[in-house]
């Protein structure tokens, strides 16, 4: 199947700093990528849709100034958590669509963020 | 509203069959999915079923869909210890999931005992 890779896998940072997470489609081009957040023992929640060459579309309740998304190329989307706080600690997962089947999403390995 | 429900835990012995159940609420969902998440990892698409199908079999996996009752199940035959993971059921919702906003259940943690 298609491969989506995230980096870093885990990151620990101090409160107030910014952290960038990369999501790459390794063997296909993705005009659209998606960013999710997963709390412990909870399901995934879609945060935003990242569109190559245009602004991201954020879900209701997600602060766009807090979670900056940049989709600069057909294989790379980045999520920057700005001025991170402990409540931002979570597991962040990206996905990208590959193939013709609507809704066929491939997910990255996830990035665990811990804010001290 | 849209909601997907799953039981949280399932424990089976190696070699037995596992059945993970899921109920969803959006009858207009076009696709229904099963994803597997191993510890510390992202989600892996296991299989999916189109809403006009009743059953889909893929090697050890069998998906059954009861559209009338909005019930989806995943059966894993000859369950192995490597199958231990969290299994997420997801529905595509009204737009067929084209916007990436699949609606996920909270996941069923499958433990396989040797």
CSV table of C-alpha atoms in Angstrom, one decimal:
chain,number,residue,atom,x,y,z
A,1,UNK,CA,0.0,0.0,0.0
A,2,UNK,CA,0.9,3.7,-0.1
A,3,UNK,CA,3.3,4.9,2.5
A,4,UNK,CA,3.0,8.0,4.6
A,5,UNK,CA,5.8,9.0,6.9
A,6,UNK,CA,5.8,11.4,9.8
A,7,UNK,CA,8.8,13.0,11.6
A,8,UNK,CA,9.6,13.2,14.4
A,9,UNK,CA,8.0,10.1,16.0
A,10,UNK,CA,8.2,11.8,19.4
A,11,UNK,CA,9.2,15.1,20.7
A,12,UNK,CA,9.5,16.7,24.1
A,13,UNK,CA,9.6,20.4,24.4
A,14,UNK,CA,9.3,23.2,26.9
A,15,UNK,CA,6.2,25.2,27.3
A,16,UNK,CA,6.1,28.2,25.1
A,17,UNK,CA,8.3,26.8,22.3
A,18,UNK,CA,7.0,25.8,18.8
A,19,UNK,CA,7.3,22.4,17.4
A,20,UNK,CA,7.1,21.4,13.7
A,21,UNK,CA,5.8,18.0,12.6
A,22,UNK,CA,6.3,16.8,9.0
A,23,UNK,CA,4.1,14.5,7.0
A,24,UNK,CA,5.4,13.0,3.8
A,25,UNK,CA,3.8,10.8,1.2
A,26,UNK,CA,6.7,8.7,0.1
A,27,UNK,CA,5.5,6.9,-3.0
A,28,UNK,CA,2.6,9.1,-4.3
A,29,UNK,CA,1.6,12.7,-4.6
A,30,UNK,CA,-1.1,14.0,-2.3
A,31,UNK,CA,-2.9,17.2,-3.1
A,32,UNK,CA,-4.7,16.8,0.2
A,33,UNK,CA,-3.5,15.7,3.5
A,34,UNK,CA,-5.3,15.5,6.9
A,35,UNK,CA,-4.1,16.2,10.4
A,36,UNK,CA,-5.7,14.4,13.4
A,37,UNK,CA,-5.2,14.5,17.1
A,38,UNK,CA,-5.6,11.5,19.4
A,39,UNK,CA,-5.9,11.7,23.1
A,40,UNK,CA,-5.2,8.7,25.3
A,41,UNK,CA,-7.9,6.0,25.0
A,42,UNK,CA,-9.8,8.3,22.6
A,43,UNK,CA,-10.6,8.2,19.0
A,44,UNK,CA,-9.0,10.4,16.3
A,45,UNK,CA,-10.3,13.8,15.8
A,46,UNK,CA,-9.8,15.6,12.5
A,47,UNK,CA,-8.1,18.9,13.1
A,48,UNK,CA,-7.7,20.3,9.6
A,49,UNK,CA,-7.4,19.5,5.9
A,50,UNK,CA,-4.2,20.6,4.3
A,51,UNK,CA,-4.4,21.6,0.7
A,52,UNK,CA,-1.3,21.9,-1.5
A,53,UNK,CA,-0.8,25.5,-2.6
A,54,UNK,CA,-3.7,26.9,-0.6
A,55,UNK,CA,-4.8,27.6,3.0
A,56,UNK,CA,-5.7,24.8,5.2
A,57,UNK,CA,-9.3,24.2,6.2
A,58,UNK,CA,-9.7,23.9,10.0
A,59,UNK,CA,-12.4,22.0,11.9
A,60,UNK,CA,-14.6,23.8,14.3
A,61,UNK,CA,-12.9,24.5,17.6
A,62,UNK,CA,-9.3,24.2,16.2
A,63,UNK,CA,-7.3,27.3,16.5
A,64,UNK,CA,-5.6,28.1,13.2
A,65,UNK,CA,-3.1,30.4,14.8
A,66,UNK,CA,-2.1,27.8,17.2
A,67,UNK,CA,-1.8,24.9,14.7
A,68,UNK,CA,-0.1,26.3,11.6
A,69,UNK,CA,-0.3,24.0,8.6
A,70,UNK,CA,1.7,24.4,5.4
A,71,UNK,CA,1.4,22.2,2.4
A,72,UNK,CA,4.2,23.5,0.2
A,73,UNK,CA,4.5,20.5,-2.1
A,74,UNK,CA,2.6,17.5,-3.3
A,75,UNK,CA,4.5,15.2,-0.9
A,76,UNK,CA,4.9,17.3,2.2
A,77,UNK,CA,2.6,18.9,4.8
A,78,UNK,CA,3.8,20.4,8.0
A,79,UNK,CA,2.0,21.1,11.3
A,80,UNK,CA,3.5,23.6,13.6
A,81,UNK,CA,2.2,23.8,17.2
A,82,UNK,CA,3.0,27.3,18.2
A,83,UNK,CA,3.7,28.4,21.8
A,84,UNK,CA,3.0,24.9,23.0
A,85,UNK,CA,1.5,24.3,26.3
A,86,UNK,CA,1.1,21.1,28.3
A,87,UNK,CA,-2.5,20.7,27.2
A,88,UNK,CA,-1.2,20.4,23.6
A,89,UNK,CA,0.5,17.2,24.6
A,90,UNK,CA,-1.0,14.5,22.4
A,91,UNK,CA,-0.5,12.1,19.6
A,92,UNK,CA,-0.7,13.8,16.2
A,93,UNK,CA,-1.4,11.7,13.1
A,94,UNK,CA,-1.5,12.7,9.5
A,95,UNK,CA,-3.1,11.0,6.6
A,96,UNK,CA,-3.2,11.3,2.8
A,97,UNK,CA,-5.4,10.0,0.1
A,98,UNK,CA,-3.9,7.6,-2.5
A,99,UNK,CA,-5.7,5.8,-5.2
A,100,UNK,CA,-9.1,6.4,-6.8
A,101,UNK,CA,-11.2,5.1,-4.0
A,102,UNK,CA,-12.9,8.0,-2.2
A,103,UNK,CA,-12.0,7.9,1.4
A,104,UNK,CA,-9.1,5.5,1.1
A,105,UNK,CA,-6.7,7.1,3.5
A,106,UNK,CA,-3.2,6.0,4.5
A,107,UNK,CA,-1.9,7.2,7.8
A,108,UNK,CA,1.5,8.2,9.1
A,109,UNK,CA,3.0,6.5,12.1
A,110,UNK,CA,2.1,9.4,14.3
A,111,UNK,CA,4.1,11.9,16.3
A,112,UNK,CA,3.8,12.0,20.1
A,113,UNK,CA,4.3,15.5,21.5
A,114,UNK,CA,5.0,16.0,25.2
A,115,UNK,CA,5.1,19.6,26.4
A,116,UNK,CA,6.7,20.1,29.8
B,1,UNK,CA,-25.6,13.2,15.1
B,2,UNK,CA,-22.8,11.1,13.9
B,3,UNK,CA,-21.4,8.5,16.3
B,4,UNK,CA,-19.6,5.3,16.1
B,5,UNK,CA,-19.7,2.9,19.0
B,6,UNK,CA,-17.4,0.0,19.8
B,7,UNK,CA,-16.7,-2.1,22.8
B,8,UNK,CA,-13.4,-1.1,24.4
B,9,UNK,CA,-11.8,-4.5,25.1
B,10,UNK,CA,-11.7,-8.0,23.7
B,11,UNK,CA,-9.5,-10.8,24.9
B,12,UNK,CA,-9.1,-14.1,23.0
B,13,UNK,CA,-6.7,-17.1,23.0
B,14,UNK,CA,-4.3,-17.6,20.2
B,15,UNK,CA,-5.9,-19.7,17.4
B,16,UNK,CA,-9.4,-18.6,18.3
B,17,UNK,CA,-11.5,-16.3,16.2
B,18,UNK,CA,-12.0,-12.7,17.2
B,19,UNK,CA,-15.1,-10.7,16.4
B,20,UNK,CA,-15.1,-7.0,16.9
B,21,UNK,CA,-18.4,-5.2,16.7
B,22,UNK,CA,-19.3,-1.7,15.7
B,23,UNK,CA,-22.5,0.3,15.4
B,24,UNK,CA,-22.8,3.5,13.5
B,25,UNK,CA,-25.5,6.1,13.1
B,26,UNK,CA,-25.2,7.7,9.7
B,27,UNK,CA,-27.1,5.6,7.3
B,28,UNK,CA,-25.8,7.6,4.3
B,29,UNK,CA,-22.2,6.5,4.9
B,30,UNK,CA,-20.8,5.3,1.7
B,31,UNK,CA,-17.9,3.3,3.1
B,32,UNK,CA,-17.1,1.6,6.4
B,33,UNK,CA,-13.6,0.9,7.4
B,34,UNK,CA,-11.5,-1.0,9.8
B,35,UNK,CA,-8.1,0.3,10.9
B,36,UNK,CA,-5.5,-1.3,13.1
B,37,UNK,CA,-3.3,0.7,15.4
B,38,UNK,CA,-0.3,-1.0,17.1
B,39,UNK,CA,1.3,0.6,20.2
B,40,UNK,CA,2.9,4.0,19.4
B,41,UNK,CA,2.1,3.7,15.7
B,42,UNK,CA,-0.3,5.3,13.3
B,43,UNK,CA,-3.3,3.7,11.8
B,44,UNK,CA,-3.1,1.0,9.2
B,45,UNK,CA,-6.0,0.5,6.9
B,46,UNK,CA,-7.1,-3.2,7.2
B,47,UNK,CA,-10.1,-3.4,5.0
B,48,UNK,CA,-13.2,-1.5,4.0
B,49,UNK,CA,-16.6,-2.3,2.7
B,50,UNK,CA,-18.9,-0.4,0.4
B,51,UNK,CA,-22.3,0.2,1.9
B,52,UNK,CA,-24.1,-1.8,-0.7
B,53,UNK,CA,-22.2,-5.0,0.3
B,54,UNK,CA,-23.1,-7.4,3.0
B,55,UNK,CA,-19.8,-9.2,3.4
B,56,UNK,CA,-16.2,-8.9,2.3
B,57,UNK,CA,-13.5,-11.5,2.9
B,58,UNK,CA,-9.8,-10.9,2.7
B,59,UNK,CA,-7.6,-13.8,3.9
B,60,UNK,CA,-8.2,-14.1,7.7
B,61,UNK,CA,-10.5,-11.0,7.8
B,62,UNK,CA,-14.2,-11.1,7.3
B,63,UNK,CA,-16.3,-8.0,7.4
B,64,UNK,CA,-20.0,-8.3,7.8
B,65,UNK,CA,-22.3,-5.3,7.3
B,66,UNK,CA,-26.0,-5.1,8.4
B,67,UNK,CA,-27.1,-1.9,7.0
B,68,UNK,CA,-30.6,-2.1,8.4
B,69,UNK,CA,-29.2,-2.3,11.9
B,70,UNK,CA,-26.2,-0.1,11.1
B,71,UNK,CA,-23.9,-2.8,12.5
B,72,UNK,CA,-20.5,-3.7,11.3
B,73,UNK,CA,-18.3,-6.5,12.5
B,74,UNK,CA,-14.7,-7.6,11.8
B,75,UNK,CA,-13.9,-11.3,12.3
B,76,UNK,CA,-10.3,-12.4,12.5
B,77,UNK,CA,-9.8,-16.1,12.0
B,78,UNK,CA,-7.0,-18.0,13.7
B,79,UNK,CA,-6.0,-15.0,15.8
B,80,UNK,CA,-2.3,-14.6,16.4
B,81,UNK,CA,-0.4,-12.7,19.1
B,82,UNK,CA,0.7,-10.3,16.3
B,83,UNK,CA,-3.0,-9.3,15.9
B,84,UNK,CA,-2.9,-7.7,19.4
B,85,UNK,CA,-3.7,-4.0,18.7
B,86,UNK,CA,-6.4,-1.5,18.8
B,87,UNK,CA,-9.0,-1.8,16.1
B,88,UNK,CA,-10.9,1.3,14.9
B,89,UNK,CA,-14.2,1.2,13.1
B,90,UNK,CA,-14.9,4.3,10.9
B,91,UNK,CA,-17.6,5.5,8.7
B,92,UNK,CA,-17.3,7.9,5.9
B,93,UNK,CA,-20.3,10.0,6.6
B,94,UNK,CA,-22.4,11.9,4.1
B,95,UNK,CA,-19.7,13.0,1.8
B,96,UNK,CA,-18.2,9.6,1.4
B,97,UNK,CA,-15.1,10.6,3.4
B,98,UNK,CA,-13.9,12.8,0.6
B,99,UNK,CA,-12.9,15.5,3.0
B,100,UNK,CA,-11.0,13.1,5.2
B,101,UNK,CA,-13.5,13.5,8.0
B,102,UNK,CA,-14.0,9.9,8.7
B,103,UNK,CA,-15.9,9.4,11.9
B,104,UNK,CA,-14.0,7.0,14.1
B,105,UNK,CA,-15.1,4.9,17.0
B,106,UNK,CA,-12.9,4.9,20.2
B,107,UNK,CA,-11.3,1.6,19.3
B,108,UNK,CA,-11.4,-1.9,20.6
B,109,UNK,CA,-8.2,-3.2,22.2
B,110,UNK,CA,-7.7,-6.8,21.2
B,111,UNK,CA,-5.5,-8.8,23.5
B,112,UNK,CA,-4.4,-12.2,22.3
B,113,UNK,CA,-3.2,-14.7,24.9
B,114,UNK,CA,-0.8,-17.5,24.0
